[in-house]
Short mmCIF file of C-alpha atoms and ligand atoms in Angstrom, two decimals:
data_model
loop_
_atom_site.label_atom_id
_atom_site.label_comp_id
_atom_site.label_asym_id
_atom_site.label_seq_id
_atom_site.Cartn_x
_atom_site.Cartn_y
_atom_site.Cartn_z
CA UNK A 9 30.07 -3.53 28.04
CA UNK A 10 32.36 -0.38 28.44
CA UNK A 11 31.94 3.09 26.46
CA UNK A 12 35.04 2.06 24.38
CA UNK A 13 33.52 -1.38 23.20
CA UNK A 14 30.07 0.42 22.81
CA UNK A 15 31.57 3.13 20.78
CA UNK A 16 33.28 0.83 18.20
CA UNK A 17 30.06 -1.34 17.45
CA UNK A 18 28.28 1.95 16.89
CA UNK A 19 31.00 2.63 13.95
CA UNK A 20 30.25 -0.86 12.58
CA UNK A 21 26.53 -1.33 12.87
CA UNK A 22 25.36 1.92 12.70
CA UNK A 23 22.54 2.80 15.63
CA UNK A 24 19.96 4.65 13.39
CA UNK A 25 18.70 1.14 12.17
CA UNK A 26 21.15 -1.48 13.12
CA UNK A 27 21.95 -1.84 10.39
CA UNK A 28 25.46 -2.17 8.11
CA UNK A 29 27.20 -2.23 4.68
CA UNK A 30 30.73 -3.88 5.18
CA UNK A 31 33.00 -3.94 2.11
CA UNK A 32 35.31 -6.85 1.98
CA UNK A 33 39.17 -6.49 0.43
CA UNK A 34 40.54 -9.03 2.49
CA UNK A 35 40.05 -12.18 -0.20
CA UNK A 36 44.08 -11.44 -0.64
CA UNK A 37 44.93 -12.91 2.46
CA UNK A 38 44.89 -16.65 0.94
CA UNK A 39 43.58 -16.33 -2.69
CA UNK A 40 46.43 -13.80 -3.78
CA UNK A 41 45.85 -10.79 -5.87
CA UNK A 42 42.35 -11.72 -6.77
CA UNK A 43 40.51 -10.64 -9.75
CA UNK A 44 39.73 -7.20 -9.66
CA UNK A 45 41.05 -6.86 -6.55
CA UNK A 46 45.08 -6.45 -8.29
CA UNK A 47 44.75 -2.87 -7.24
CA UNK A 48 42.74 -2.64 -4.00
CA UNK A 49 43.27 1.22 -3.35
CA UNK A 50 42.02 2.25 -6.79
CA UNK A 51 38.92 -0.11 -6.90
CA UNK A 52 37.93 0.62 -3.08
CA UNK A 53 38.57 4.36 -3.40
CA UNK A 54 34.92 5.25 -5.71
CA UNK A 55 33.18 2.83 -3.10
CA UNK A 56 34.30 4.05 0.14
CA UNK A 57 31.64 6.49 0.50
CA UNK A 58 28.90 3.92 0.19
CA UNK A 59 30.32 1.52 2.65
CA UNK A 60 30.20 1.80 6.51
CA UNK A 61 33.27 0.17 7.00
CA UNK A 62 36.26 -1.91 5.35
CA UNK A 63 37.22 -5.06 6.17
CA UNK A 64 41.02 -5.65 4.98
CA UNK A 65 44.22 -6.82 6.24
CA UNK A 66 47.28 -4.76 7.82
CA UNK A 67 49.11 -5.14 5.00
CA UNK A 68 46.54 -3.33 2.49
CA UNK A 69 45.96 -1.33 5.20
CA UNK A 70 49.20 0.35 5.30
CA UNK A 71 49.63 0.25 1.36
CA UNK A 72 46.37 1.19 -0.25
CA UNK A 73 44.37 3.29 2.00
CA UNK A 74 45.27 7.08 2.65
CA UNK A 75 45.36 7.57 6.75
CA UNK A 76 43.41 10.16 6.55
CA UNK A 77 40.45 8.40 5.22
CA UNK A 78 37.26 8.07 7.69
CA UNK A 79 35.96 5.05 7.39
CA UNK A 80 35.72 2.51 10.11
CA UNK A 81 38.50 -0.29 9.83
CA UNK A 82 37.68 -4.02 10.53
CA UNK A 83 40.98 -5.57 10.46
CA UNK A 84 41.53 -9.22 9.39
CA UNK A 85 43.57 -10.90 11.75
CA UNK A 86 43.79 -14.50 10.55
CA UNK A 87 45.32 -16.31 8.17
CA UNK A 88 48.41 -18.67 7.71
CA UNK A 89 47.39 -21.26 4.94
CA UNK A 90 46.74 -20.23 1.22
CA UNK A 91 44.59 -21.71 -1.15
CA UNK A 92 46.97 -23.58 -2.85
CA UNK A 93 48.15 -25.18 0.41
CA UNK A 94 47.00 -28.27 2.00
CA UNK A 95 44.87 -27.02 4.98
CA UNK A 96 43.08 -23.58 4.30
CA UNK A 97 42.06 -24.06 7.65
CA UNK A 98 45.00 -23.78 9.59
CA UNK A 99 44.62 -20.72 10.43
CA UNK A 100 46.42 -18.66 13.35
CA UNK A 101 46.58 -15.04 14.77
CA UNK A 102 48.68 -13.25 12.31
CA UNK A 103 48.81 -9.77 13.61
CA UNK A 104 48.78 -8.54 17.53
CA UNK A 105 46.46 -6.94 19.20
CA UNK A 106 48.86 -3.94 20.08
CA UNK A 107 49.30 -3.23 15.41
CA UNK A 108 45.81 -3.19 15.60
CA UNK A 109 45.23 -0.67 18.29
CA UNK A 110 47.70 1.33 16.08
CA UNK A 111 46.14 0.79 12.94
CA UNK A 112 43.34 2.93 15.26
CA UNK A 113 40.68 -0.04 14.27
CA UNK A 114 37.55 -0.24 14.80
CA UNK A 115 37.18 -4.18 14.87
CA UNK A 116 39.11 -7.21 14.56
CA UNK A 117 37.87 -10.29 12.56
CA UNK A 118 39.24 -13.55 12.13
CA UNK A 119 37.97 -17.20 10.48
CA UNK A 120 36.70 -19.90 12.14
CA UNK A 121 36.58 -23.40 10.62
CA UNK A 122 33.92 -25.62 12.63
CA UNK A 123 33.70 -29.31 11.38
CA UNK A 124 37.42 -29.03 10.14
CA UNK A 125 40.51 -30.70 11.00
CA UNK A 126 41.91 -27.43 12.68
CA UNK A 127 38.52 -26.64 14.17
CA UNK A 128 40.35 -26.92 17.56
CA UNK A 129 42.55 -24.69 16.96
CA UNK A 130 40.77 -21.73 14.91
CA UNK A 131 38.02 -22.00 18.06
CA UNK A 132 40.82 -21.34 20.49
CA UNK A 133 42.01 -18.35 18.40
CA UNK A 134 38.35 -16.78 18.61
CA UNK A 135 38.54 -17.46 22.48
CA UNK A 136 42.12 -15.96 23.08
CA UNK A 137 41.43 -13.02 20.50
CA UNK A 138 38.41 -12.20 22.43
CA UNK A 139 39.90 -12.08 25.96
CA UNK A 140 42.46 -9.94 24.38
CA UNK A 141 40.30 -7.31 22.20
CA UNK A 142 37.72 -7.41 25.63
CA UNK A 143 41.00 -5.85 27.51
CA UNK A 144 41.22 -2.34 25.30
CA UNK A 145 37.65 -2.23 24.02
CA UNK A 146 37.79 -3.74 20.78
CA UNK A 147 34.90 -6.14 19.20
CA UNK A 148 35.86 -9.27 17.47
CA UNK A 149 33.76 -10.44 14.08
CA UNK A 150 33.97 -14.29 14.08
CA UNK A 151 34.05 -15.69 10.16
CA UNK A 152 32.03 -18.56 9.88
CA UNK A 153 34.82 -20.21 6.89
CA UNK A 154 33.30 -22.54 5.31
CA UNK A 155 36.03 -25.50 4.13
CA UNK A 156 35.19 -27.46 0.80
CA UNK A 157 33.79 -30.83 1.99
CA UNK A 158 31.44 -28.45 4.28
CA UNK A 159 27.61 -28.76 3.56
CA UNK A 160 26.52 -24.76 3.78
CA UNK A 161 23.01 -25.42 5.14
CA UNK A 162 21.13 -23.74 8.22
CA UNK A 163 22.29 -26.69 10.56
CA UNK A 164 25.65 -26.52 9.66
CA UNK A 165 25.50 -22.48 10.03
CA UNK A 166 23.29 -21.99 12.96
CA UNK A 167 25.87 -24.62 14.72
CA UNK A 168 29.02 -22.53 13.59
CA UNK A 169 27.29 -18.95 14.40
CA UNK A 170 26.08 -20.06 17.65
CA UNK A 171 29.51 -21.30 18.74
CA UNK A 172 31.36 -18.12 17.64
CA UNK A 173 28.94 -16.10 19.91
CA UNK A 174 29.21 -18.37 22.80
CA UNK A 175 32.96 -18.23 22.64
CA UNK A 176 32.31 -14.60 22.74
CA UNK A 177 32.39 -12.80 19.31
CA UNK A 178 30.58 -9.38 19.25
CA UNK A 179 29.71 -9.91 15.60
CA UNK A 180 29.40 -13.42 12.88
CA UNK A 181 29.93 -13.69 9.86
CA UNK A 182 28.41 -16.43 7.62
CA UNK A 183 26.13 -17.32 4.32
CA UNK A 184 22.89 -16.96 3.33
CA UNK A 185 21.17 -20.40 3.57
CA UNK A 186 17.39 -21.95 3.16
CA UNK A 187 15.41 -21.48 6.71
CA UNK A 188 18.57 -18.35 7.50
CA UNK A 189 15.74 -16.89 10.04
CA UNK A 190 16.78 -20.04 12.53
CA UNK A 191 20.36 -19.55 11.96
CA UNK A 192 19.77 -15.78 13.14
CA UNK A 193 17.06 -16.89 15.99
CA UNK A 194 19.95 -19.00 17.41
CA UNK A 195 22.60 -16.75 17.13
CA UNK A 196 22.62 -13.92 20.24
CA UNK A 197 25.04 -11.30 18.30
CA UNK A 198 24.22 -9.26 15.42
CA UNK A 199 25.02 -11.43 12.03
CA UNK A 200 26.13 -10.56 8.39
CA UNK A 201 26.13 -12.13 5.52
CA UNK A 202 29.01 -12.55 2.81
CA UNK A 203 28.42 -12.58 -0.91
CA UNK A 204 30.55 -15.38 -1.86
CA UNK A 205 30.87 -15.96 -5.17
CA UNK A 206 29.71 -13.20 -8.06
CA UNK A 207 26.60 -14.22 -9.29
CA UNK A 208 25.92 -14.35 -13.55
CA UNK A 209 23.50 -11.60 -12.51
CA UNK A 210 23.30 -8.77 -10.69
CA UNK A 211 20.03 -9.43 -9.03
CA UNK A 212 20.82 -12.55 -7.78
CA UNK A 213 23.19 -10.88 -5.41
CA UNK A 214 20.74 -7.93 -4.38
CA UNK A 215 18.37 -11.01 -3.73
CA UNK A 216 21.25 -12.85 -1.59
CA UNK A 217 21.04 -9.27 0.43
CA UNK A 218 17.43 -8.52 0.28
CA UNK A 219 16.29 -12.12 1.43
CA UNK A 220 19.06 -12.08 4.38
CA UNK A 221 17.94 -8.62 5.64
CA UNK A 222 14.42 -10.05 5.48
CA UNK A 223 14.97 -12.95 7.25
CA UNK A 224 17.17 -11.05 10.35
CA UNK A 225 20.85 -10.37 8.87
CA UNK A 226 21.88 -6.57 10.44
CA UNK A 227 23.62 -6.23 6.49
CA UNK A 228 26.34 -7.84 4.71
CA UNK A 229 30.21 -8.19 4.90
CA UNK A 230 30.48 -7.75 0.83
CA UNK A 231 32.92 -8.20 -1.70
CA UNK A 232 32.85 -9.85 -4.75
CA UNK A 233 29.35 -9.33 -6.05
CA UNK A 234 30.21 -5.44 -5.56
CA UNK A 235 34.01 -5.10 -6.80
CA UNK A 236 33.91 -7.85 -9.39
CA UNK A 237 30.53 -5.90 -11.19
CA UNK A 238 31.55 -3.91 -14.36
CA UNK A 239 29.82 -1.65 -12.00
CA UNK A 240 31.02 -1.62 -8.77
CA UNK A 241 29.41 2.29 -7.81
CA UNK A 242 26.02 0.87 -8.75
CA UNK A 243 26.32 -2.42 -7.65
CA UNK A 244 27.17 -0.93 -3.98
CA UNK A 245 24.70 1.91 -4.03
CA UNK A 246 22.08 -1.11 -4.68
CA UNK A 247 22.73 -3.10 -1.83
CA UNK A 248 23.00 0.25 0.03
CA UNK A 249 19.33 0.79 -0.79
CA UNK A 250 18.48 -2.84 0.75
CA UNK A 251 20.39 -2.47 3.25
CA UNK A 252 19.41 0.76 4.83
CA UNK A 253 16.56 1.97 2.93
CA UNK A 254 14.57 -1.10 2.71
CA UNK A 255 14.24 -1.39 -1.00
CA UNK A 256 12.44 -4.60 -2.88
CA UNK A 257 14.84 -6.44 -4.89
CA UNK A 258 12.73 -4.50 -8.07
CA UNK A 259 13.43 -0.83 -6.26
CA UNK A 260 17.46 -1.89 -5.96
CA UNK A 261 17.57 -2.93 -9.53
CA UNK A 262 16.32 0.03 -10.72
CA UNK A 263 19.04 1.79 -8.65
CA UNK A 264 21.67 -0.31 -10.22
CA UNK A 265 19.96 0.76 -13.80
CA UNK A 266 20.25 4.47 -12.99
CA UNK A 267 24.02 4.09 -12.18
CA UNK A 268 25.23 2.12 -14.32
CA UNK A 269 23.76 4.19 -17.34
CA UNK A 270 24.61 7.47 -15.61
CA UNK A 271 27.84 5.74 -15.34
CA UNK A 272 28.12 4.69 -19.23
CA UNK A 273 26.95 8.74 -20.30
CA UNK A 274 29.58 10.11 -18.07
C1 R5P B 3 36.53 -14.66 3.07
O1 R5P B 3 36.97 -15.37 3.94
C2 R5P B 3 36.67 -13.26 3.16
O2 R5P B 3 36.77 -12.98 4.52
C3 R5P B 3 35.63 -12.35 2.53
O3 R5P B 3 35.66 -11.18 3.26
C4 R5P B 3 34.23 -12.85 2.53
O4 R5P B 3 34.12 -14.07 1.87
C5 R5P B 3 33.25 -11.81 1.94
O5 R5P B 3 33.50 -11.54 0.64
P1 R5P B 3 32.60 -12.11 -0.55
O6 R5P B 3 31.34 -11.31 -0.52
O7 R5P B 3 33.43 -11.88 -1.77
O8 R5P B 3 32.33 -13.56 -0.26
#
């Protein structure tokens, strides 16, 4: 692996613990302006300094996020189909490999839909991105999408993550499942886990994190359960603590307490 490749994972998972808070604004891409998410530079811009990297698309990119900023970029770089379409996964390579070198990013990520009609073809856009990325340094982060009629259990996952790696993704993507410790035993790359959803309660979701961490995750890809909360700040300061300082599910709700009342006397 070159110093250039090297030096980009090291943004992403950072080498103190290898470990990693992603924050995830790319839901856009196919759901629209999702809730919450209307206004991606003003919701992202109190979180930024509790996340270790963004993952987004071009186009918020370029409209919500002050160049200056420093935080790593992981740039989405599929898409195609929306969710009001007829095939969310047909999914191609929507931006080159040359905008993302000039975005100056730090990783590329696109979805992959194994089991799907357009399984085929997502799989051969994970292969081609890779060879490309591979040429100038850049890692890719394989998606493990999951499609409706798709049954999100360890067999199904371990199956997905395990091809993503073998086609040569640095990074994957994918849920928290029952038995997630064989989905990460037969995966060779580092993996993270999405939030999906937002949970009724906030501890659900720092359980989604602390149980994935537990069981081998190297953090989470997160967006939802964090910009979705009435308290976003606390909510990602939380997972933070799981994340990197290795709280209980108990220590990280306390956390979110703290904020979120510091937050309400401010
Ligand atoms: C989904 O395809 C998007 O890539 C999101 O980034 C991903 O689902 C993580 O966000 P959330 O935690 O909201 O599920």
């Amino acid at each position: 692996m070159d110093w250039g490749m090297k030096n980009r994972i090291s943004k992403i998972i950072r080498p103190e613990d290898g470990r990693t808070v992603m924050l995830a604004i790319d839901h856009g891409y196919f759901l629209g302006p999702t809730e919450k998410l209307e206004n991606p530079g003003k919701i992202i811009k109190p979180l930024l300094p509790y996340a270790d990297s963004l993952m987004l698309t071009r186009g918020i990119l370029r409209t919500s996020l002050n160049p200056s900023v420093n935080i790593p970029i992981v740039l989405r770089v599929s898409g195609g189909s929306s969710v009001i379409g007829e095939n969310l996964s047909n999914e191609c390579l929507t931006t080159s490999v040359e905008d993302a070198l000039k975005l100056n990013v730090s990783c590329v990520a696109l979805s992959i839909f194994v089991g799907s009609k357009y399984e085929h073809r997502t799989l051969k856009n994970l292969a081609k991105l890779v060879d490309e990325c591979e040429r100038f340094g850049i890692p890719t982060l394989a998606v493990t999408a999951v499609g409706k009629e798709m049954t999100r259990d360890y067999r199904y996952l371990a199956l997905s993550c395990r091809i993503a790696a073998e086609l040569g993704a640095h990074l994957v993507k994918t849920y928290y499942c029952e038995n997630f410790h064989k989905v990460v035993e037969g995966c060779p790359v580092p993996i993270v886990v999405a939030g999906g959803k937002k949970f009724p309660q906030p501890e659900d979701a720092l359980r989604l994190a602390y149980e994935a961490i537990e069981h081998g995750a190297a953090g989470v890809d997160m967006g939802r359960n964090i910009w979705q909360s009435d308290f976003p700040v606390a909510m990602i300061k939380a997972i933070r603590s799981i994340v990197h300082g290795n709280s209980t599910v108990k220590e990280a709700s306390e956390i979110f307490m703290q904020e979120k009342e510091t937050f309400q006397a401010a």
